[in-house]
mmCIF file of C-alpha atoms in Angstrom:
data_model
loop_
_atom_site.group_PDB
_atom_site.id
_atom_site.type_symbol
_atom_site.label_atom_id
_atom_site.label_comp_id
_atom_site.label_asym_id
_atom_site.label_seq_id
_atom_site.Cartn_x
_atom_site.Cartn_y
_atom_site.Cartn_z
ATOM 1 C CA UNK A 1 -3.335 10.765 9.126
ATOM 2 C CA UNK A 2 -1.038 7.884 9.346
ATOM 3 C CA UNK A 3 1.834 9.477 12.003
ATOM 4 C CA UNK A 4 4.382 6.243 11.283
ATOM 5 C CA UNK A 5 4.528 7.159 7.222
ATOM 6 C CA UNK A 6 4.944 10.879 8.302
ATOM 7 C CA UNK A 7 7.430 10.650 10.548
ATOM 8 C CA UNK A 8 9.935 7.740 9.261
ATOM 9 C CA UNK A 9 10.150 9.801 6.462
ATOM 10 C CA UNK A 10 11.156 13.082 7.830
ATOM 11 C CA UNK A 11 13.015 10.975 10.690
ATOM 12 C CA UNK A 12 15.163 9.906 7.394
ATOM 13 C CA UNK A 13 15.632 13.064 6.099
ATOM 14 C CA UNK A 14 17.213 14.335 9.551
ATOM 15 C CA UNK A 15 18.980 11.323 10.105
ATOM 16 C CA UNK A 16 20.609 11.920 6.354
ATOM 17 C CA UNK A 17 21.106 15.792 6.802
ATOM 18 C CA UNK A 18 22.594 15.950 10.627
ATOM 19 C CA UNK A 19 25.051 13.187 8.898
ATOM 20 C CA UNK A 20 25.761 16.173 6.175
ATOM 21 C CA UNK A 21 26.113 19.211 8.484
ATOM 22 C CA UNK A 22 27.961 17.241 11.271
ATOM 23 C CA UNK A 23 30.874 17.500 9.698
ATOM 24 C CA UNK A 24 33.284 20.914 10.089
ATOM 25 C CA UNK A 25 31.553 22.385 7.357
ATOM 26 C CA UNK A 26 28.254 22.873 9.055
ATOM 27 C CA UNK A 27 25.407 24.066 7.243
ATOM 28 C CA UNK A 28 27.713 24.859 4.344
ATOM 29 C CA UNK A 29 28.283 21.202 3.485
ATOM 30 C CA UNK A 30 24.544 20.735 2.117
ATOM 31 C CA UNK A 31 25.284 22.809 -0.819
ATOM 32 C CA UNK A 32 28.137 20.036 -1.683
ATOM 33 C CA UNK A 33 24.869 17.571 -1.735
ATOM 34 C CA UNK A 34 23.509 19.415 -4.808
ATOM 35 C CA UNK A 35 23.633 19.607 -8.371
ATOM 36 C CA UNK A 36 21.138 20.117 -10.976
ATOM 37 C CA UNK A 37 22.160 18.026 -13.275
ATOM 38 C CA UNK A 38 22.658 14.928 -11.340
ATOM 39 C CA UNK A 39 19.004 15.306 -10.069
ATOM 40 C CA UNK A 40 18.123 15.245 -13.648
ATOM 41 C CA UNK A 41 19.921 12.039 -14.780
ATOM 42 C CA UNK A 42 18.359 10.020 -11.308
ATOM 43 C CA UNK A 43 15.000 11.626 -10.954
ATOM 44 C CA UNK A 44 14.308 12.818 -13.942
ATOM 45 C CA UNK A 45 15.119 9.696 -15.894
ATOM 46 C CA UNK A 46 13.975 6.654 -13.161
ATOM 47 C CA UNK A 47 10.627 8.636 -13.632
ATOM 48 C CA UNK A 48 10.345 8.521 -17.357
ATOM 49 C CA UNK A 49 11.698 4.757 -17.047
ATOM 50 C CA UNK A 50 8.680 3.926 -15.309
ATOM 51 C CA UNK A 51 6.588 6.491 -17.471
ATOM 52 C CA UNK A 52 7.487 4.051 -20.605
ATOM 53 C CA UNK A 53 6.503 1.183 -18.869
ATOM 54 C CA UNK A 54 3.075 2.156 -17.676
ATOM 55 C CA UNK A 55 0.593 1.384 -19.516
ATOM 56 C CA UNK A 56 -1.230 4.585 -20.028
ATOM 57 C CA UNK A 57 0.222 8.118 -18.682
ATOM 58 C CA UNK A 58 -2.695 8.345 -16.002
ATOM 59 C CA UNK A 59 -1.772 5.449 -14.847
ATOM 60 C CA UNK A 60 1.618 6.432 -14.137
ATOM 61 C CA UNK A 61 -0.117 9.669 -12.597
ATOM 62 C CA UNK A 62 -2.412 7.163 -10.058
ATOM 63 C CA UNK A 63 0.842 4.818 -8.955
ATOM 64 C CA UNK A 64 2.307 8.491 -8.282
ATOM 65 C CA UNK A 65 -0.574 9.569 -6.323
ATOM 66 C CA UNK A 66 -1.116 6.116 -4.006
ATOM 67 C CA UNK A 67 1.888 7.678 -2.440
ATOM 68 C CA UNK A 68 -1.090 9.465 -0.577
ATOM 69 C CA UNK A 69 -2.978 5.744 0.980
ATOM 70 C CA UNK A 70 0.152 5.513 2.726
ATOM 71 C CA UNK A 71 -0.549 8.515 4.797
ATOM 72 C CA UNK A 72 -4.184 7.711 5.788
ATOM 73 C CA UNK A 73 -5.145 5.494 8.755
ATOM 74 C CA UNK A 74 -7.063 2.262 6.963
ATOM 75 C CA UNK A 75 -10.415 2.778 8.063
ATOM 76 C CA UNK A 76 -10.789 -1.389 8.254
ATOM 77 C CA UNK A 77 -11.957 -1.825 11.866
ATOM 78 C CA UNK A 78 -12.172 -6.149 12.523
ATOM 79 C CA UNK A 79 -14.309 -5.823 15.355
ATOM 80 C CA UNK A 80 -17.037 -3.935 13.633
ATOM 81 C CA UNK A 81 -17.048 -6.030 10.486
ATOM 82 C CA UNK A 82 -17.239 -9.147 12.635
ATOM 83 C CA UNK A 83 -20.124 -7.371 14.649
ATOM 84 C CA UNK A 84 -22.105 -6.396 11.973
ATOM 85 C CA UNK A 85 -22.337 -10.180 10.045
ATOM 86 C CA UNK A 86 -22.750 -11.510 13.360
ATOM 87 C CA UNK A 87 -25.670 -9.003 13.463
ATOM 88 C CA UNK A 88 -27.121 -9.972 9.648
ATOM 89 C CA UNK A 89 -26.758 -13.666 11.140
ATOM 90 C CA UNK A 90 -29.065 -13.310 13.632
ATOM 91 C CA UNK A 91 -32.012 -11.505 11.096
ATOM 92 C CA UNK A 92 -31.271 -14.130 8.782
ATOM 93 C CA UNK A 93 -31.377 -16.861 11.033
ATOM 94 C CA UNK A 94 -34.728 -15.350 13.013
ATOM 95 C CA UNK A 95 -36.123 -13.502 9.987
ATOM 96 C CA UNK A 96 -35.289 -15.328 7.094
ATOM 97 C CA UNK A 97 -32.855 -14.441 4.319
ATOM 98 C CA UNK A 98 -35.064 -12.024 2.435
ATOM 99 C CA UNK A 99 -35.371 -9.688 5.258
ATOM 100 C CA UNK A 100 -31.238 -8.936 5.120
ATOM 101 C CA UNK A 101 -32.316 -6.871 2.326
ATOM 102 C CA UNK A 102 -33.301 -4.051 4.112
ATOM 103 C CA UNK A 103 -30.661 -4.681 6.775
ATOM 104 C CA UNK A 104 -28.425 -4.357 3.669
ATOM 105 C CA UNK A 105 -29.306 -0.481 3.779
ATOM 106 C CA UNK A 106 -27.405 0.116 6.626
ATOM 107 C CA UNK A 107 -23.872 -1.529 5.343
ATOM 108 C CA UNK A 108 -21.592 1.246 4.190
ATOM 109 C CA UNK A 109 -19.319 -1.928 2.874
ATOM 110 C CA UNK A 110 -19.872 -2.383 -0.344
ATOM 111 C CA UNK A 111 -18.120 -5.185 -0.681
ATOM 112 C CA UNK A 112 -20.249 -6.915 1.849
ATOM 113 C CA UNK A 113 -23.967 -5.199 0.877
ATOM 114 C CA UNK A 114 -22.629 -6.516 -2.812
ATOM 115 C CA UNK A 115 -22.385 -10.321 -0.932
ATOM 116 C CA UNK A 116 -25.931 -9.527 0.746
ATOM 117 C CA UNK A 117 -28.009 -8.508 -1.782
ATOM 118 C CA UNK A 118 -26.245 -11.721 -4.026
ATOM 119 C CA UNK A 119 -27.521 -14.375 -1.234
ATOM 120 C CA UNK A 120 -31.353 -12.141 -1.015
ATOM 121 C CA UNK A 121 -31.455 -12.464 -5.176
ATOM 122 C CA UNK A 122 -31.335 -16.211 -4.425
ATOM 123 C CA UNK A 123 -28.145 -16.622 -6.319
ATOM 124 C CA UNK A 124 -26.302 -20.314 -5.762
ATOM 125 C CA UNK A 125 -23.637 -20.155 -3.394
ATOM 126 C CA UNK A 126 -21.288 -22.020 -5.645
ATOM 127 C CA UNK A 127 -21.599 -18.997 -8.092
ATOM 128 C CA UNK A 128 -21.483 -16.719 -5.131
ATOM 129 C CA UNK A 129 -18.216 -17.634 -3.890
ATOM 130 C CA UNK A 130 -17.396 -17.610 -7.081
ATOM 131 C CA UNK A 131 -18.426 -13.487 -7.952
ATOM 132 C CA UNK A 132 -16.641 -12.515 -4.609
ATOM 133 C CA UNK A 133 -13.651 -14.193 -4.989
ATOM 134 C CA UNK A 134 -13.183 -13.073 -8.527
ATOM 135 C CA UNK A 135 -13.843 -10.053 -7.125
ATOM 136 C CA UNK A 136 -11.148 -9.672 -4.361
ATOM 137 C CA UNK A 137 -8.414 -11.823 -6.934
ATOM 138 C CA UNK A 138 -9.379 -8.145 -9.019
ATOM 139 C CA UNK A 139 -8.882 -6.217 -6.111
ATOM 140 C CA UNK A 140 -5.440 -8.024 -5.466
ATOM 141 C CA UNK A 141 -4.068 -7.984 -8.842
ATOM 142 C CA UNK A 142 -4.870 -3.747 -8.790
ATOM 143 C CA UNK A 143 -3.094 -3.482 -5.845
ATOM 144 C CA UNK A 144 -0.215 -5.378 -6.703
ATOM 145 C CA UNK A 145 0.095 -3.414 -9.642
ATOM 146 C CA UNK A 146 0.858 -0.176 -7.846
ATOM 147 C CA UNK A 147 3.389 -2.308 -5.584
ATOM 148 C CA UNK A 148 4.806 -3.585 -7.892
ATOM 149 C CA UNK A 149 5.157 0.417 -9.987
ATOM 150 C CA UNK A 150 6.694 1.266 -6.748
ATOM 151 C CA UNK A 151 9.224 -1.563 -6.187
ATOM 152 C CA UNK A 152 10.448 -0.724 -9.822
ATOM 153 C CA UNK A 153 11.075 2.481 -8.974
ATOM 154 C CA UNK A 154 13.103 1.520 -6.426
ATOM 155 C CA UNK A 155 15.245 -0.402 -8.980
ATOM 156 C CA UNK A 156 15.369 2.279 -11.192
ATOM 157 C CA UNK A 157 16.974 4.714 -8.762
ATOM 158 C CA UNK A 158 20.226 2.804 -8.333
ATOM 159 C CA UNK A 159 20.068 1.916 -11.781
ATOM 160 C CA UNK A 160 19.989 5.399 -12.900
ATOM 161 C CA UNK A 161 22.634 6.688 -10.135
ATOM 162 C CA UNK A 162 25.366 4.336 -11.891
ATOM 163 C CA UNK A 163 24.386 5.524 -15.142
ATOM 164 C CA UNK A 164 25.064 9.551 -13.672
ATOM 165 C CA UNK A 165 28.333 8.197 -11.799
ATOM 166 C CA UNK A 166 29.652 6.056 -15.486
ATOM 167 C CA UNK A 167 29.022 10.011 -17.047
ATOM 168 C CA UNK A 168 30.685 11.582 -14.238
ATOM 169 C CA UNK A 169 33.393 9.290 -14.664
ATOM 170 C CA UNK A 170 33.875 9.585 -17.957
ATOM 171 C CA UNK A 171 33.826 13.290 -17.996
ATOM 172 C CA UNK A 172 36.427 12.747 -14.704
ATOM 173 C CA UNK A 173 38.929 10.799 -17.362
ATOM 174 C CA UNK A 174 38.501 12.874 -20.223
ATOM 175 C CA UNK A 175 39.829 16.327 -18.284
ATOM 176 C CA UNK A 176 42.490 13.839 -16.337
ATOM 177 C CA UNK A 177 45.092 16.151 -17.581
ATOM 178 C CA UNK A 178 43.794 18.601 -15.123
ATOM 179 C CA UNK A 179 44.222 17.608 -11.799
ATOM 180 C CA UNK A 180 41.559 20.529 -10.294
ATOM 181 C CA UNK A 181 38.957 19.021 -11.884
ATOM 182 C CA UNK A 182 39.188 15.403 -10.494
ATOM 183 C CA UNK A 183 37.944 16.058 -7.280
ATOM 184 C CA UNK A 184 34.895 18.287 -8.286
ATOM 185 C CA UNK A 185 34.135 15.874 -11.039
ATOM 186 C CA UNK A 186 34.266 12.788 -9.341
ATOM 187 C CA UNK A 187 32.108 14.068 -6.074
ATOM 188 C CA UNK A 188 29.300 14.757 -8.617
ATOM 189 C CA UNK A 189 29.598 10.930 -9.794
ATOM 190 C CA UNK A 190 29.146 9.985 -6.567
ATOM 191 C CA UNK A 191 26.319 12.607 -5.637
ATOM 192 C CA UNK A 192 24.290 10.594 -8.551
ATOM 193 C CA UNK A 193 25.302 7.323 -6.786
ATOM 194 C CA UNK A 194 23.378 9.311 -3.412
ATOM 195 C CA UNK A 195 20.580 10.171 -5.584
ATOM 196 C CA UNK A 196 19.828 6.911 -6.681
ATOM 197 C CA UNK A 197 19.916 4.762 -3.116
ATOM 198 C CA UNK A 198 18.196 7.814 -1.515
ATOM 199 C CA UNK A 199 14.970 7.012 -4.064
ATOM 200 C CA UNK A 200 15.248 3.408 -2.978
ATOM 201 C CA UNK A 201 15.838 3.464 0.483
ATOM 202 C CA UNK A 202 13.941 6.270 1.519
ATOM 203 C CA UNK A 203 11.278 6.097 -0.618
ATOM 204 C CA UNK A 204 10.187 3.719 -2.798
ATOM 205 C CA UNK A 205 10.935 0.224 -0.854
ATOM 206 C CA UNK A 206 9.510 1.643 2.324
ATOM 207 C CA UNK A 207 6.257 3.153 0.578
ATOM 208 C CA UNK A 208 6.142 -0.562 -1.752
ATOM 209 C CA UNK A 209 6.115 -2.114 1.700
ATOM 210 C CA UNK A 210 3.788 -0.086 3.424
ATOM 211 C CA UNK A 211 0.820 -0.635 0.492
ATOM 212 C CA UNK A 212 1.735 -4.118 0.712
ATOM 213 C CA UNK A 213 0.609 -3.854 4.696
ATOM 214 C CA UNK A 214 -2.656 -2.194 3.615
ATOM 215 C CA UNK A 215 -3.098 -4.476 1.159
ATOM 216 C CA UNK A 216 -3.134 -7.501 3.265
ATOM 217 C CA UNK A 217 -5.475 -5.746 5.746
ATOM 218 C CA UNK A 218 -8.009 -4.911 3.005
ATOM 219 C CA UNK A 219 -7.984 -8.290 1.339
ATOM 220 C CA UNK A 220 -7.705 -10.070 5.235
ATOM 221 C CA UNK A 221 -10.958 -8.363 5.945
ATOM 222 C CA UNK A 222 -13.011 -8.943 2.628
ATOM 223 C CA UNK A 223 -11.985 -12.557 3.127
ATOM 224 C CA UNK A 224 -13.741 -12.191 6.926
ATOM 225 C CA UNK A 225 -16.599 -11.017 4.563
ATOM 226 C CA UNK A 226 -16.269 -13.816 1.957
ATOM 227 C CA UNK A 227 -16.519 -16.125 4.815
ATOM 228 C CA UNK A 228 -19.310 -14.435 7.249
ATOM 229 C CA UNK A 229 -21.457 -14.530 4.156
ATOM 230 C CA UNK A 230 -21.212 -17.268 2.710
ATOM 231 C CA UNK A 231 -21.710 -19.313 6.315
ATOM 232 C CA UNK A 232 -24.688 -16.762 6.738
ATOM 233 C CA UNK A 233 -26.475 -18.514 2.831
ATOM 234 C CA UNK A 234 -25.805 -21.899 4.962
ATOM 235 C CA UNK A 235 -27.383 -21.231 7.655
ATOM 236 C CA UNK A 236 -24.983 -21.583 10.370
ATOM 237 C CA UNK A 237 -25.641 -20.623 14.302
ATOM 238 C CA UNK A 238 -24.471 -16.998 14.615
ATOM 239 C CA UNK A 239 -22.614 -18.224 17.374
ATOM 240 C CA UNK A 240 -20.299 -20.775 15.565
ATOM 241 C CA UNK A 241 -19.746 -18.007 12.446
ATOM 242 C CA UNK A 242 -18.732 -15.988 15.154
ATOM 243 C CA UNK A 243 -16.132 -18.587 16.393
ATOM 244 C CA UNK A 244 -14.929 -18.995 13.207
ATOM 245 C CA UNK A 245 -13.915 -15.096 11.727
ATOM 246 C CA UNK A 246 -12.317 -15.101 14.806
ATOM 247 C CA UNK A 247 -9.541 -17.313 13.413
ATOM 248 C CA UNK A 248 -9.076 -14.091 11.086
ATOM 249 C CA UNK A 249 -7.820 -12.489 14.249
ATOM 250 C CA UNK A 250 -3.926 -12.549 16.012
ATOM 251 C CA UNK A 251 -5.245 -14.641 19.268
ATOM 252 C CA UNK A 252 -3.684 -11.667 21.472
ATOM 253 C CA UNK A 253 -6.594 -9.513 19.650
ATOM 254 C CA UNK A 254 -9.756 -11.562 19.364
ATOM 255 C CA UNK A 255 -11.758 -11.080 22.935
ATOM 256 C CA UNK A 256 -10.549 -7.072 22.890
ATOM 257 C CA UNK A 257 -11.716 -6.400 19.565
ATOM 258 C CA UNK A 258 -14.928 -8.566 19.393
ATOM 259 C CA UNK A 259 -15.819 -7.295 22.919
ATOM 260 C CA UNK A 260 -16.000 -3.776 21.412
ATOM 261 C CA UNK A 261 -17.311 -3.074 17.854
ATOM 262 C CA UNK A 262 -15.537 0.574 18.121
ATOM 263 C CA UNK A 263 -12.538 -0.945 19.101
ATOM 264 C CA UNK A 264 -9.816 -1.909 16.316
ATOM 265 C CA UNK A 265 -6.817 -4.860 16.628
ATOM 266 C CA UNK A 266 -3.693 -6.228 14.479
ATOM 267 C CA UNK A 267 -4.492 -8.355 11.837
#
């Protein structure tokens, strides 16, 4: 389990609640933080916003649900990938290319077995390069997609809070003949105002950005893979493919990581 995710979030919440009880109300001062039907007009309605513009309801149910990826460590490890094309170099290089295929049994990648078993088949690496990178622009535009449901939401939070504070308002102005009912009517406007940057700043934008991280890790390493097999189909010395996915690496990283396959670094 990803601790960062886990604990900005509730490190949010606190910071948000001891701002609520710190006051001379205490405890009691939460309850002036809720009311029904202001939830209803932010959450309720920037979910069925984004509801009407997914393209199917399950998909809307999956964007919901890659909450979850933000949560789990990335199992992507650099130094292993590196390791093990360094390691299908050699075979190929001693063996020949046909004999990667039963290395191939041993990849739990399928992305790279996929880019193995191309270059065994014989296939041209034009049209290789081709099949992968169509592959991980695919990969991308999937990914972006769920960014991209998530940075709407994040919109769609404020947006909705002003449309709960114009009814609060309005209901405000329309009893402006009594004066008692000013102050409880306009602190629910506001509370829908609360609502709405509370779904974008504590949720959405930081989960939006957080995918976005993972996302350039996955598609940094399949492009390690791209590379390490494609140079693999052309033959190069193990040693100089080696040299060259470590370019892939932050400079700080590249001896710690390659000198142990177990042994992750920062992209």
């Amino acid at each position: 389990m990803d601790l960062a995710t886990i604990v900005g979030i509730i490190g949010c919440a606190a910071a948000v609640v001891y701002g609520i009880v710190s006051g001379d109300q205490g405890v009691a001062a939460l309850g002036n933080f809720w009311d029904t039907p202001s939830f209803f007009i932010v959450f309720i309605g920037s979910l069925m916003c984004m509801l009407t513009m997914s393209d199917s309801f399950k998909g809307f149910v999956g964007s919901l649900k890659s909450f979850l990826l933000t949560t789990k460590v990335p199992a992507y490890n650099e130094g292993e990938v590196i390791h093990k094309i360094i390691d299908l170099a050699n075979v190929a290089r001693k063996e020949g290319l046909l004999q990667l295929e039963e290395a191939a049994g041993d990849i739990d990648d399928d992305f790279l077995k996929k880019g193995i078993m191309l270059i065994v088949d014989g296939t041209d690496q034009e049209l290789v390069s081709n099949i992968l990178e169509t592959e991980l622009n695919c990969i991308e535009q999937r990914h972006n997609k769920v960014i991209g449901f998530w940075n709407g939401l994040s919109a769609m939070g404020p947006a909705w809070g002003m449309i709960g504070t114009l009814i609060g308002l309005i209901n405000m102005l329309k009893l402006l003949d009594d004066p008692s009912s000013i102050g409880p009517n306009m602190a629910v406007a506001l509370i829908t105002t609360l609502y709405g940057s509370l779904i974008a700043n504590w949720l959405c934008t930081p989960i939006a950005q957080k995918l976005q991280a993972i996302n350039r890790q996955e598609i940094m390493m399949k492009e390690v893979i791209c590379e390490g097999i494609l140079s693999i189909q052309a033959g190069e010395n193990p040693r100089v493919i080696e040299e060259k996915l470590k370019s892939f690496l932050a400079p700080g990283t590249r001896d710690a990581v390659l000198g142990n396959p177990d042994q992750g670094g920062d992209a």
